[in-house]
Amino acid sequence: IQSHIDDAVEKGATVHCGGKHVDNGGTWYPATVVSGVNHTMRIMTDETFGPVLPVMPFDSIEEAVELANDSRYGLSANVFAGSEEEGVEVGRRLNGGVISVNEASLSGSVHEFEQEPFNLSGLGRSRMGPAGVERFYRHKLILSDSSPEARNIDAYAEPAT
C-alpha cells in the first residue's frame, strides 16, 4: 500500500488523510484519500488491497466510465452518484465483478452471488456462492463403450484431494 501512495505523491498526487503505515504491532493502514491521481501512477494501474480512495476528476460520465475501465483488473468497483438509479446505470457499464453503488465495497457482504471478475482479477467464479463450494470438487466424466449393447455413461464429482 505504502509504495502505491509514495509513487502517487512523487508524481504529483495529494494525500488528504492517512497515507502512512501505522506501526502498532500489526499491518495497520489508515483510511487514505488521495487526489490528483492519473493512470501513470501505480495507485491507478495496480490493485491496492487496502483502505485507499484515489480521486480522479472527469468531465462526463462517458469519460468516467472510460477511465474506470482502463484497467487490466476488474474484481470490483464502487460508484458514487447523485441517485441510486444513476449509480446502477453507470455500474452496468463498468468492467467489474461486483459493483457497489453509493457504498464502499459491499462485495464482502454478499456471499451467495457467483462473482465473476473481469480481466486479470480474482480466481474466476470460485470466490462466492455455490461455485465457491464447487471449486473444491474435481469433476470427472467416465465413458464406457465395451460393446454395442452395453453403453454406460457415468459422470460424478468427488472432493478434491
Short mmCIF file of C-alpha atoms in Angstrom, two decimals:
data_model
loop_
_atom_site.label_atom_id
_atom_site.label_comp_id
_atom_site.label_asym_id
_atom_site.label_seq_id
_atom_site.Cartn_x
_atom_site.Cartn_y
_atom_site.Cartn_z
CA ILE A 1 0.00 0.00 0.00
CA GLN A 2 2.70 2.43 1.03
CA SER A 3 4.61 2.05 -2.23
CA HIS A 4 1.46 2.95 -4.17
CA ILE A 5 0.93 6.07 -2.05
CA ASP A 6 4.59 7.07 -2.32
CA ASP A 7 4.56 6.62 -6.10
CA ALA A 8 1.44 8.78 -6.43
CA VAL A 9 2.87 11.56 -4.25
CA GLU A 10 6.17 11.52 -6.17
CA LYS A 11 4.14 12.03 -9.37
CA GLY A 12 2.12 14.96 -8.01
CA ALA A 13 -0.83 13.49 -6.08
CA THR A 14 -2.01 14.94 -2.77
CA VAL A 15 -2.78 12.86 0.33
CA HIS A 16 -5.70 14.38 2.26
CA CYS A 17 -5.80 11.92 5.16
CA GLY A 18 -3.93 8.80 6.17
CA GLY A 19 -1.11 7.92 3.83
CA LYS A 20 1.37 6.43 6.30
CA HIS A 21 1.65 2.90 7.67
CA VAL A 22 0.75 2.73 11.37
CA ASP A 23 3.36 0.77 13.32
CA ASN A 24 1.14 -0.66 16.02
CA GLY A 25 2.33 -4.25 16.21
CA GLY A 26 0.49 -5.33 13.08
CA THR A 27 -0.19 -4.45 9.49
CA TRP A 28 -2.37 -1.41 10.13
CA TYR A 29 -3.00 1.18 7.45
CA PRO A 30 -5.34 4.13 8.00
CA ALA A 31 -8.13 5.13 5.64
CA THR A 32 -6.44 7.24 2.97
CA VAL A 33 -7.82 9.70 0.42
CA VAL A 34 -5.58 10.77 -2.47
CA SER A 35 -6.45 13.31 -5.17
CA GLY A 36 -4.68 14.47 -8.31
CA VAL A 37 -4.12 10.90 -9.47
CA ASN A 38 -3.81 9.66 -13.04
CA HIS A 39 -3.03 6.47 -14.91
CA THR A 40 0.74 6.99 -14.75
CA MET A 41 0.51 6.12 -11.04
CA ARG A 42 0.53 2.60 -9.60
CA ILE A 43 -2.37 3.55 -7.34
CA MET A 44 -4.50 3.69 -10.51
CA THR A 45 -2.96 0.83 -12.50
CA ASP A 46 -2.26 -1.84 -9.86
CA GLU A 47 -4.60 -3.37 -7.30
CA THR A 48 -4.14 -1.60 -3.96
CA PHE A 49 -5.51 -4.01 -1.38
CA GLY A 50 -6.06 -1.51 1.40
CA PRO A 51 -8.30 1.33 2.60
CA VAL A 52 -7.30 3.79 -0.12
CA LEU A 53 -9.61 6.04 -2.15
CA PRO A 54 -7.89 7.65 -5.15
CA VAL A 55 -9.96 10.52 -6.58
CA MET A 56 -9.63 11.36 -10.27
CA PRO A 57 -11.54 14.23 -11.90
CA PHE A 58 -13.60 13.71 -15.07
CA ASP A 59 -15.72 15.91 -17.34
CA SER A 60 -18.50 13.48 -18.29
CA ILE A 61 -19.99 10.13 -17.32
CA GLU A 62 -18.59 8.71 -20.56
CA GLU A 63 -15.08 9.82 -19.58
CA ALA A 64 -15.52 8.43 -16.05
CA VAL A 65 -16.56 5.03 -17.42
CA GLU A 66 -13.67 5.05 -19.89
CA LEU A 67 -11.17 5.92 -17.13
CA ALA A 68 -12.60 3.28 -14.78
CA ASN A 69 -12.49 0.58 -17.45
CA ASP A 70 -8.92 1.50 -18.46
CA SER A 71 -7.50 -1.22 -16.25
CA ARG A 72 -6.14 -4.70 -16.54
CA TYR A 73 -8.13 -5.59 -13.42
CA GLY A 74 -11.83 -5.83 -12.66
CA LEU A 75 -12.52 -7.57 -9.36
CA SER A 76 -14.92 -4.91 -8.12
CA ALA A 77 -15.77 -1.24 -8.43
CA ASN A 78 -17.58 1.45 -6.47
CA VAL A 79 -19.85 4.09 -7.99
CA PHE A 80 -20.84 7.21 -6.07
CA ALA A 81 -23.67 9.02 -7.83
CA GLY A 82 -26.43 11.54 -7.18
CA SER A 83 -29.03 8.77 -7.06
CA GLU A 84 -29.11 5.01 -6.79
CA GLU A 85 -30.64 4.76 -10.27
CA GLU A 86 -27.82 6.80 -11.79
CA GLY A 87 -25.24 4.70 -9.94
CA VAL A 88 -26.79 1.44 -11.18
CA GLU A 89 -26.83 2.74 -14.75
CA VAL A 90 -23.14 3.67 -14.57
CA GLY A 91 -22.36 0.38 -12.81
CA ARG A 92 -23.81 -1.59 -15.73
CA ARG A 93 -21.14 -0.04 -17.94
CA LEU A 94 -18.17 -0.88 -15.71
CA ASN A 95 -15.92 -3.91 -16.12
CA GLY A 96 -16.15 -5.31 -12.62
CA GLY A 97 -17.36 -8.49 -10.99
CA VAL A 98 -19.24 -6.70 -8.20
CA ILE A 99 -20.26 -3.05 -8.35
CA SER A 100 -21.17 -1.23 -5.12
CA VAL A 101 -23.40 1.84 -5.55
CA ASN A 102 -23.10 4.74 -3.09
CA GLU A 103 -21.31 2.47 -0.62
CA ALA A 104 -17.74 1.31 -0.24
CA SER A 105 -17.10 -2.34 -1.04
CA LEU A 106 -20.35 -4.12 -0.34
CA SER A 107 -18.93 -7.15 -2.20
CA GLY A 108 -17.64 -8.71 1.01
CA SER A 109 -21.17 -8.95 2.41
CA VAL A 110 -22.73 -10.85 -0.50
CA HIS A 111 -21.54 -14.44 -0.31
CA GLU A 112 -24.27 -16.17 -2.29
CA PHE A 113 -23.51 -14.45 -5.59
CA GLU A 114 -21.22 -16.21 -8.05
CA GLN A 115 -18.92 -13.28 -8.68
CA GLU A 116 -17.07 -13.34 -11.97
CA PRO A 117 -14.21 -10.85 -12.03
CA PHE A 118 -13.13 -9.17 -15.24
CA ASN A 119 -9.69 -9.17 -16.84
CA LEU A 120 -6.78 -10.27 -14.61
CA SER A 121 -8.57 -10.05 -11.24
CA GLY A 122 -9.67 -12.79 -8.94
CA LEU A 123 -9.76 -16.51 -9.42
CA GLY A 124 -12.71 -16.81 -11.76
CA ARG A 125 -16.13 -17.74 -10.42
CA SER A 126 -14.69 -19.54 -7.42
CA ARG A 127 -14.86 -16.92 -4.68
CA MET A 128 -18.52 -16.77 -3.72
CA GLY A 129 -21.84 -18.57 -3.91
CA PRO A 130 -22.31 -22.21 -4.90
CA ALA A 131 -19.25 -22.00 -7.15
CA GLY A 132 -17.18 -21.24 -4.04
CA VAL A 133 -18.03 -24.72 -2.74
CA GLU A 134 -17.86 -26.41 -6.13
CA ARG A 135 -14.25 -25.33 -6.61
CA PHE A 136 -13.32 -27.99 -4.05
CA TYR A 137 -14.76 -30.69 -6.28
CA ARG A 138 -12.96 -32.36 -9.12
CA HIS A 139 -15.35 -33.10 -11.96
CA LYS A 140 -14.79 -36.31 -13.82
CA LEU A 141 -16.53 -37.84 -16.82
CA ILE A 142 -16.21 -41.60 -17.32
CA LEU A 143 -17.29 -43.07 -20.64
CA SER A 144 -17.55 -46.80 -21.25
CA ASP A 145 -18.32 -48.48 -24.54
CA SER A 146 -17.33 -52.10 -24.06
CA SER A 147 -19.91 -53.39 -26.54
CA PRO A 148 -22.61 -52.03 -28.82
CA GLU A 149 -25.27 -53.46 -26.46
CA ALA A 150 -23.79 -52.13 -23.22
CA ARG A 151 -23.09 -48.41 -23.22
CA ASN A 152 -22.60 -46.85 -19.80
CA ILE A 153 -22.05 -43.16 -19.25
CA ASP A 154 -21.45 -42.05 -15.68
CA ALA A 155 -20.46 -38.56 -14.55
CA TYR A 156 -19.79 -37.68 -10.95
CA ALA A 157 -17.93 -35.20 -8.77
CA GLU A 158 -15.73 -36.12 -5.86
CA PRO A 159 -13.97 -33.92 -3.31
CA ALA A 160 -10.51 -32.80 -4.42
CA THR A 161 -7.64 -34.41 -2.60
#
